[in-house]
XYZ file of C-alpha atoms in Angstrom:
590
model
C 67.662 83.164 95.367
C 67.053 84.714 91.976
C 67.285 82.525 88.882
C 69.034 85.153 86.761
C 72.519 84.356 85.568
C 75.325 86.856 85.007
C 77.668 86.422 82.006
C 81.437 87.009 82.463
C 82.878 89.692 80.183
C 86.223 90.572 81.806
C 88.783 88.677 83.972
C 91.718 90.307 85.812
C 93.137 87.912 88.406
C 90.637 87.668 91.315
C 88.504 90.529 89.892
C 85.925 89.776 87.199
C 83.117 91.759 85.572
C 79.841 90.441 84.221
C 76.738 91.614 82.366
C 73.125 90.795 83.171
C 73.658 91.501 86.885
C 70.758 93.908 87.633
C 68.950 91.473 89.965
C 72.050 90.684 92.068
C 72.857 92.565 95.282
C 76.030 94.157 96.702
C 77.961 91.785 99.023
C 75.994 88.790 97.694
C 77.890 85.499 97.513
C 77.862 84.029 93.986
C 79.110 80.912 92.160
C 81.417 81.805 89.296
C 81.946 79.769 86.086
C 81.633 76.072 85.384
C 83.690 75.200 88.476
C 81.333 77.236 90.691
C 84.144 79.254 92.261
C 83.098 81.241 95.352
C 82.873 84.986 94.757
C 81.328 88.130 96.232
C 79.675 91.036 94.401
C 81.570 94.210 95.364
C 79.991 96.768 93.010
C 76.959 97.142 90.700
C 76.482 99.773 87.990
C 73.281 99.165 86.016
C 73.479 95.640 84.665
C 77.298 95.425 85.060
C 78.628 93.806 88.257
C 82.137 93.494 89.640
C 82.956 90.360 91.614
C 85.983 89.389 93.673
C 86.705 85.640 93.553
C 88.032 83.786 96.587
C 89.662 81.014 94.554
C 92.182 80.734 91.698
C 90.633 82.032 88.450
C 93.099 80.394 86.050
C 91.071 78.545 83.361
C 88.017 80.814 83.796
C 86.675 82.027 80.401
C 84.646 84.950 79.177
C 81.029 83.954 78.578
C 80.790 81.572 81.570
C 77.815 81.976 83.922
C 77.512 83.540 87.387
C 74.892 82.037 89.661
C 73.229 83.757 92.619
C 73.102 82.209 96.106
C 70.718 84.818 97.508
C 72.811 85.407 100.639
C 75.995 87.292 101.657
C 79.358 85.591 102.337
C 78.493 83.783 105.564
C 79.971 81.394 108.075
C 78.440 78.325 109.697
C 78.815 78.949 113.434
C 78.446 75.856 115.601
C 80.338 72.988 117.283
C 83.462 71.819 115.468
C 85.290 75.146 115.112
C 87.590 74.739 118.103
C 90.748 72.774 117.424
C 90.179 73.179 113.662
C 92.393 74.872 111.023
C 90.521 76.831 108.337
C 91.417 78.828 105.258
C 90.344 82.459 104.861
C 86.677 81.626 104.145
C 86.176 78.924 106.813
C 87.012 75.844 104.701
C 88.750 73.229 106.895
C 92.286 72.484 105.640
C 92.132 68.854 106.797
C 89.063 68.252 104.629
C 90.634 70.071 101.670
C 93.815 67.951 102.067
C 91.750 64.744 101.957
C 90.135 65.938 98.695
C 93.367 67.165 97.062
C 96.592 66.466 98.878
C 98.961 69.445 99.114
C 96.862 71.916 97.085
C 93.553 73.762 97.339
C 91.584 72.689 94.232
C 89.169 75.059 92.487
C 85.461 74.513 92.758
C 85.251 72.531 95.976
C 82.507 74.872 97.151
C 81.904 76.482 100.509
C 82.568 73.458 102.756
C 82.845 74.440 106.411
C 82.332 72.695 109.765
C 81.278 69.032 109.466
C 77.462 69.071 109.576
C 77.333 65.235 109.456
C 79.152 64.850 112.751
C 76.993 63.910 115.753
C 77.328 65.687 119.135
C 75.832 64.972 122.559
C 73.316 67.815 123.204
C 71.693 68.917 126.459
C 68.567 71.065 125.800
C 67.784 73.855 128.307
C 64.259 74.876 127.147
C 60.832 73.220 127.372
C 57.625 73.367 125.331
C 55.734 76.524 126.203
C 58.844 78.585 127.108
C 59.153 82.068 125.623
C 62.639 82.464 124.142
C 64.444 85.497 122.671
C 67.325 86.276 120.333
C 70.774 85.352 121.715
C 69.364 83.141 124.498
C 71.164 79.862 125.263
C 68.801 76.993 124.397
C 71.250 74.055 124.660
C 74.770 72.918 125.446
C 77.370 70.755 123.709
C 80.684 69.777 125.343
C 82.766 70.678 122.314
C 86.166 70.067 123.928
C 87.162 69.197 127.497
C 87.970 72.931 128.025
C 85.026 74.626 126.316
C 81.316 74.137 126.743
C 79.661 75.212 123.479
C 76.445 77.084 124.282
C 73.830 76.893 121.508
C 72.362 80.344 120.849
C 68.945 81.343 119.509
C 69.804 83.118 116.179
C 69.596 86.938 116.116
C 66.086 87.970 114.941
C 64.370 84.781 116.214
C 62.049 84.870 119.236
C 58.720 83.337 120.264
C 57.173 80.356 122.026
C 58.737 76.880 121.980
C 56.374 74.365 120.352
C 58.640 71.309 120.115
C 61.882 70.194 121.771
C 63.968 67.033 121.233
C 65.061 64.881 124.167
C 68.694 65.201 125.349
C 70.781 62.940 123.178
C 73.275 62.642 120.317
C 72.291 64.521 117.148
C 73.874 65.566 113.901
C 74.220 69.283 113.058
C 71.388 69.317 110.531
C 68.729 67.909 112.870
C 66.075 70.296 114.174
C 66.418 70.466 117.958
C 63.808 73.132 118.842
C 60.837 74.575 116.979
C 59.725 78.136 117.762
C 56.471 79.881 116.809
C 56.024 83.651 116.645
C 52.533 84.459 115.315
C 52.356 82.878 111.869
C 56.132 82.493 111.639
C 57.817 79.190 112.507
C 61.540 78.839 113.173
C 63.647 75.668 113.364
C 66.700 75.809 115.629
C 69.656 73.616 114.727
C 73.021 73.209 116.353
C 74.559 75.826 114.040
C 73.532 79.210 112.640
C 74.784 81.296 109.738
C 76.111 84.847 109.938
C 77.474 87.323 107.377
C 81.206 87.901 107.974
C 81.031 91.644 107.267
C 78.236 92.387 109.738
C 79.171 92.817 113.437
C 77.116 90.627 115.746
C 74.989 92.731 118.157
C 75.164 92.590 121.933
C 72.818 93.815 124.713
C 75.165 96.575 125.881
C 78.737 97.780 125.381
C 80.411 98.278 128.761
C 83.281 100.568 129.683
C 86.700 98.871 129.801
C 87.783 98.163 133.394
C 89.907 94.969 133.424
C 93.318 94.179 131.891
C 94.080 91.139 129.731
C 96.599 89.533 132.132
C 99.424 88.060 130.023
C 102.157 87.187 132.518
C 104.537 89.313 130.370
C 105.997 92.003 132.663
C 106.467 94.740 130.101
C 102.823 94.347 129.057
C 101.073 93.785 132.383
C 102.701 96.694 134.198
C 104.237 99.079 131.610
C 101.886 98.843 128.614
C 98.695 96.954 129.640
C 96.200 95.645 127.107
C 92.557 95.806 128.252
C 90.012 92.972 127.965
C 87.810 94.112 125.108
C 90.531 96.492 123.951
C 92.728 96.825 120.859
C 96.520 96.590 120.487
C 98.983 96.716 117.635
C 102.417 94.987 117.585
C 104.384 96.619 114.739
C 107.881 95.487 113.921
C 110.242 94.699 111.055
C 111.260 91.199 109.966
C 112.840 89.155 112.789
C 111.806 91.400 115.686
C 109.548 88.783 117.276
C 105.936 89.632 116.342
C 104.874 85.990 115.961
C 106.800 84.964 119.092
C 105.075 87.735 121.132
C 101.653 86.667 119.820
C 102.438 83.026 120.656
C 103.169 84.061 124.250
C 99.912 86.037 124.418
C 97.954 83.116 122.922
C 99.489 80.686 125.417
C 99.387 82.713 128.603
C 96.761 85.488 128.397
C 93.674 84.941 130.568
C 91.322 84.687 127.567
C 88.996 81.688 127.382
C 89.239 81.290 123.558
C 92.060 82.185 121.125
C 91.432 82.903 117.426
C 94.751 83.058 115.533
C 94.667 84.440 111.982
C 97.759 83.868 109.859
C 96.948 86.493 107.254
C 99.181 86.459 104.164
C 102.240 85.205 106.054
C 105.017 83.228 104.289
C 104.222 79.538 103.923
C 107.118 78.386 106.122
C 106.105 80.767 108.968
C 102.505 79.578 108.814
C 103.629 75.948 108.692
C 105.643 76.548 111.868
C 102.529 77.938 113.593
C 100.396 74.998 112.379
C 103.014 72.540 113.656
C 103.707 74.313 116.974
C 100.196 75.121 118.131
C 98.852 71.530 118.272
C 101.875 70.596 120.416
C 101.441 73.427 122.921
C 100.012 72.480 126.309
C 97.615 74.916 127.968
C 99.437 75.762 131.247
C 96.178 76.355 133.163
C 94.605 72.957 132.375
C 97.526 70.809 131.194
C 95.552 69.966 128.051
C 96.389 70.804 124.410
C 95.914 74.517 123.771
C 94.121 73.645 120.479
C 91.110 72.637 122.623
C 90.384 76.356 123.047
C 91.954 77.668 119.801
C 90.799 78.258 116.226
C 93.483 78.700 113.562
C 92.841 80.500 110.259
C 95.664 80.007 107.756
C 95.943 82.123 104.635
C 99.495 82.142 103.293
C 100.925 84.599 100.789
C 100.521 82.149 97.881
C 96.799 81.512 98.549
C 94.171 83.519 96.614
C 94.583 87.182 97.524
C 90.822 87.928 97.877
C 90.448 85.178 100.503
C 93.166 86.954 102.519
C 91.015 90.110 102.496
C 88.102 88.061 103.930
C 90.194 86.138 106.497
C 90.217 88.768 109.261
C 86.422 89.167 108.985
C 86.092 85.390 109.252
C 88.200 85.404 112.399
C 86.419 88.269 114.149
C 82.959 86.823 113.320
C 83.971 83.524 115.013
C 85.325 85.499 117.976
C 82.054 87.465 118.341
C 80.079 84.203 118.271
C 82.023 82.799 121.261
C 81.756 86.202 122.977
C 77.953 85.914 122.712
C 78.159 82.649 124.674
C 79.769 84.607 127.541
C 83.470 83.900 126.828
C 86.449 86.260 126.830
C 88.080 85.893 123.396
C 91.456 87.147 122.193
C 92.023 87.411 118.453
C 95.587 87.545 117.001
C 95.847 88.867 113.440
C 99.297 88.224 111.945
C 99.628 90.436 110.048
C 97.317 93.290 109.048
C 100.031 94.619 106.687
C 99.596 91.579 104.409
C 95.842 92.048 104.622
C 96.285 95.698 103.528
C 98.475 94.518 100.637
C 95.540 92.327 99.531
C 93.325 95.435 99.567
C 95.958 97.297 97.554
C 96.151 94.523 94.891
C 92.400 94.233 94.480
C 92.073 98.033 94.421
C 94.706 98.168 91.676
C 92.860 95.588 89.590
C 89.630 97.568 90.065
C 91.540 100.576 88.597
C 90.661 102.757 91.620
C 92.551 105.988 92.311
C 95.428 105.049 94.682
C 96.225 106.995 97.844
C 99.547 106.981 99.787
C 102.003 104.268 98.684
C 99.379 102.793 96.376
C 96.993 101.733 99.152
C 93.287 102.458 98.538
C 91.851 105.674 100.000
C 89.471 103.592 102.127
C 92.285 101.763 104.017
C 91.710 103.778 107.257
C 87.971 103.054 107.275
C 88.574 99.308 106.676
C 91.057 99.194 109.576
C 88.587 101.084 111.752
C 85.785 98.614 110.888
C 87.996 95.735 111.973
C 89.289 97.181 115.272
C 85.934 98.623 116.362
C 84.499 95.110 116.528
C 86.548 94.632 119.711
C 84.746 95.423 122.951
C 83.646 94.453 126.450
C 79.912 93.702 126.408
C 76.908 92.401 128.271
C 75.510 89.527 126.207
C 71.786 88.847 125.599
C 72.173 86.276 128.435
C 73.308 89.043 130.848
C 76.867 87.677 131.022
C 80.025 89.776 130.739
C 82.190 88.875 127.760
C 84.751 90.463 125.504
C 86.692 90.384 122.230
C 90.244 91.670 122.441
C 91.968 92.371 119.106
C 95.764 92.200 118.875
C 97.048 92.927 115.371
C 100.627 92.497 114.217
C 101.868 95.015 111.634
C 104.834 94.317 109.361
C 106.106 97.648 108.032
C 108.664 97.261 105.249
C 112.156 97.893 106.663
C 110.680 98.570 110.100
C 109.481 102.010 108.979
C 106.630 103.000 111.351
C 105.732 106.044 109.249
C 104.238 103.908 106.441
C 100.421 104.067 105.946
C 99.312 100.784 107.581
C 101.218 101.478 110.856
C 100.214 105.165 110.905
C 96.541 104.380 110.353
C 96.523 101.472 112.785
C 97.876 103.889 115.444
C 94.696 105.929 115.029
C 92.415 103.035 115.967
C 94.268 101.102 118.659
C 94.830 102.118 122.277
C 97.934 100.037 122.979
C 100.905 100.418 120.629
C 103.691 97.885 121.329
C 106.536 98.898 118.991
C 109.113 96.190 118.437
C 112.735 97.293 118.082
C 115.263 95.640 115.756
C 118.248 96.604 117.986
C 116.654 94.959 121.022
C 115.792 91.828 119.004
C 119.322 91.559 117.610
C 120.687 91.995 121.157
C 118.453 88.983 122.151
C 116.314 91.183 124.417
C 112.802 89.650 124.263
C 110.078 90.708 124.161
C 111.740 93.346 121.949
C 109.138 95.985 122.848
C 110.724 99.429 122.857
C 109.725 101.213 126.072
C 110.427 104.642 124.490
C 108.127 104.328 121.463
C 105.372 102.151 122.950
C 102.353 103.375 124.881
C 99.066 102.177 126.357
C 95.982 104.376 126.510
C 94.347 102.057 129.066
C 96.279 103.118 132.169
C 93.555 105.552 133.358
C 90.723 103.082 132.651
C 92.536 100.259 134.474
C 93.800 102.453 137.385
C 91.177 101.275 139.901
C 91.623 97.592 139.004
C 95.383 97.748 139.475
C 95.111 99.560 142.811
C 92.589 97.040 144.139
C 94.196 93.881 142.771
C 97.955 94.552 142.546
C 99.139 97.425 144.740
C 97.985 100.855 145.828
C 101.157 102.513 144.495
C 101.650 100.377 141.351
C 101.002 103.110 138.788
C 103.187 105.676 140.614
C 105.892 103.017 140.674
C 105.491 102.426 136.934
C 105.697 106.200 136.240
C 108.896 106.458 138.342
C 110.535 103.562 136.441
C 109.502 105.010 133.097
C 111.124 108.333 134.107
C 114.368 106.496 134.944
C 114.323 104.769 131.487
C 113.710 108.089 129.700
C 116.488 109.773 131.659
C 118.857 106.924 130.794
C 118.087 107.435 127.103
C 119.148 111.088 127.317
C 122.298 110.262 129.335
C 123.422 107.571 126.814
C 123.840 110.285 124.173
C 126.221 112.141 126.481
C 128.044 108.915 127.399
C 128.673 108.170 123.706
C 130.305 111.571 123.300
C 132.397 111.982 126.459
C 132.210 108.684 128.394
C 130.499 107.685 131.602
C 133.259 108.850 133.990
C 132.453 112.550 133.592
C 128.838 112.095 134.799
C 127.971 112.977 138.415
C 127.195 110.006 140.639
C 123.397 110.512 140.710
C 123.318 110.222 136.870
C 125.617 107.199 136.894
C 123.160 105.637 139.340
C 120.352 106.173 136.776
C 122.429 104.165 134.232
C 123.048 101.343 136.727
C 119.405 101.047 137.854
C 118.258 101.150 134.218
C 120.478 98.172 133.518
C 118.901 96.255 136.403
C 115.404 97.278 135.194
C 116.044 96.304 131.567
C 117.747 92.985 132.190
C 116.069 91.990 135.434
C 112.519 93.107 134.679
C 111.769 94.055 131.072
C 113.689 91.136 129.488
C 111.838 87.832 129.785
C 112.801 84.262 128.853
C 109.935 82.394 127.143
C 111.812 79.074 127.587
C 112.403 79.338 131.377
C 109.675 77.705 133.487
C 109.705 80.483 136.143
C 110.037 83.369 133.671
C 107.784 82.433 130.762
C 104.709 83.496 132.784
C 104.978 85.738 135.861
C 101.962 86.374 138.151
C 101.120 89.995 138.857
C 102.002 89.697 142.554
C 105.560 88.655 141.692
C 105.844 91.414 139.029
C 104.865 93.992 141.657
C 107.323 92.662 144.268
C 110.142 92.672 141.675
C 109.465 96.277 140.806
C 109.216 97.256 144.502
C 112.621 95.679 145.135
C 114.253 97.549 142.214
C 112.664 100.758 143.546
C 114.029 100.085 147.043
C 117.520 99.490 145.569
C 117.319 102.836 143.708
C 116.051 104.756 146.774
C 118.771 103.370 149.070
C 121.545 104.047 146.511
C 120.209 107.544 145.887
C 120.163 108.220 149.659
C 123.784 106.980 149.823
C 124.814 109.427 147.070
C 123.210 112.293 149.059
C 125.353 111.206 152.065
C 128.503 111.381 149.853
C 129.075 107.657 149.346
C 130.777 107.095 145.942
C 128.848 105.086 143.305
C 131.705 102.496 143.193
C 130.867 101.584 146.838
C 127.092 101.710 146.343
C 127.182 99.378 143.373
C 127.490 96.097 145.254
C 128.270 93.681 142.441
C 126.834 90.523 144.015
C 123.710 92.226 145.304
C 122.950 93.814 141.908
C 123.458 90.453 140.212
C 121.125 88.674 142.649
C 118.398 91.277 142.003
C 118.764 90.830 138.223
C 118.528 87.036 138.684
C 115.516 87.126 141.042
C 113.193 86.397 138.086
C 114.830 82.957 137.832
C 115.790 82.232 141.429
C 112.500 83.099 143.170
C 109.750 80.572 142.292
C 106.380 81.990 141.162
C 104.582 80.048 143.926
C 106.999 80.930 146.778
C 107.487 84.699 147.092
C 108.910 84.737 150.660
C 112.406 85.082 149.173
C 111.619 88.683 148.279
C 111.642 89.508 152.008
C 115.111 87.973 152.330
C 116.395 90.062 149.409
C 114.752 93.178 150.866
C 116.484 92.627 154.232
C 119.824 92.178 152.426
C 119.396 95.536 150.628
C 118.452 97.331 153.850
C 121.247 95.810 155.988
C 123.879 96.278 153.240
C 123.151 99.977 152.808
C 122.661 100.565 156.550
C 126.231 99.271 157.070
C 127.578 101.485 154.281
C 125.811 104.571 155.661
C 127.052 103.792 159.178
C 130.678 103.656 157.923
C 130.429 106.980 156.108
C 128.558 108.881 158.829
C 131.202 107.764 161.414
C 134.002 109.451 159.410
């Protein structure tokens, strides 16, 4: 830490300039003014520095001092993060509320996880052991769902010279002492890490496994990969938050990091009220036991919003290094980009498209490239999956944030206002969405779901695209003029859309659907289509082929067939076969 002090000369909202800054460093965390507001140096020119402040700057005056901390904006990573709700720079909201009810006061400092709290620790190393960076040296049962593995900080290695007995210790107590030549390192329960620096791993692995979500349109039509990236763009009211809630609740990730980035206060309040009540379906325990919430509403300091997604992804990488599969939900990156735009405007930078800074694409790329499937330093497989919601104004997907996000994500799940208003959820438009992971996940799907699953998906997608073309003709001249094979496409599309793609988050059998049931449902719809198509070739009219009760039963199979008892699919299959065998027999006898 240098003892030099900067002197404030200019204040413009969260952006301030100061003289006497030649001994400070870029990205250094500083204390600003008499209230010691938290800030970060973002540019230096000679002795003039520019700082963005993560707290309200009202009351700050020219001539006040800037103090160095000697380190970048960092997080304390250790037990106590799970089940907690933080602001954009890892300050716990419960603690802030106890200091100043209802408001975030200025100058409370960089409080983070509670270092005074004692945890039961089991040490896994002994005196004389050689340890290396990223190795697990101890364990803490943080919640009943998650075992917190204490990691040797990156850059630390050597021989263990002292180890505490297993027992209950506070976060600040030294648990292990390590010697490397003349250097001595003290290992505590927590470590610090700069939010803007990606945490290293032993090896990045190719993506081979899907993030199983139990949502049919995602798992089969547009899969997200473990360690992959996805964007969920959609206008107001199309169900972005609802879709992310379903992913947080049902996806097969071990840890969930949910970032409410610049959302309206009432929306964020709903999340903060709902999440603690949610029960994890796999363990029957509160989902908060494996969740971290970061809340940064639209009326909180704009610079802290810019930092919030880096805070979230750094926490996610830390749990990944323990060997966990982590899913991070950023809601929404549009509000984060607006924070970039505001700060850029106050810095008087040359604006690019729609006023966003020219470096918007590179900042988005920096965020999404921190996803990945890796081998940790402990030789475990782990991943960080990034799912970002995008809120384009008016649902216009051609605006800069959506367009640039498209460049860096491999799954694009476009939400559609018409579907949402028709109460079709998830409102993911099958015509505009895509997943670039199908080829990478091909082998996994064939081995774990069905040999023909991807061909089946392609066939159903073709039917949906054909239906879209036919609907334009129907609007002009009506359905009656279409030949029977095209009318069949419209009928099967209806079954596919209502019976398969539409999913009820409030129905116990439909909120989460195992892959085996999804596959059997699609096979049944395919069988229905094939038998009807064969009937048309034999000259049976569509009015006879469209058996009202049978079609309805197939649409309702998502509700009527329990997830843990799939024998009923065989009964339905026999009904389809016998029904159309009888029809064919009648028509061939004529």
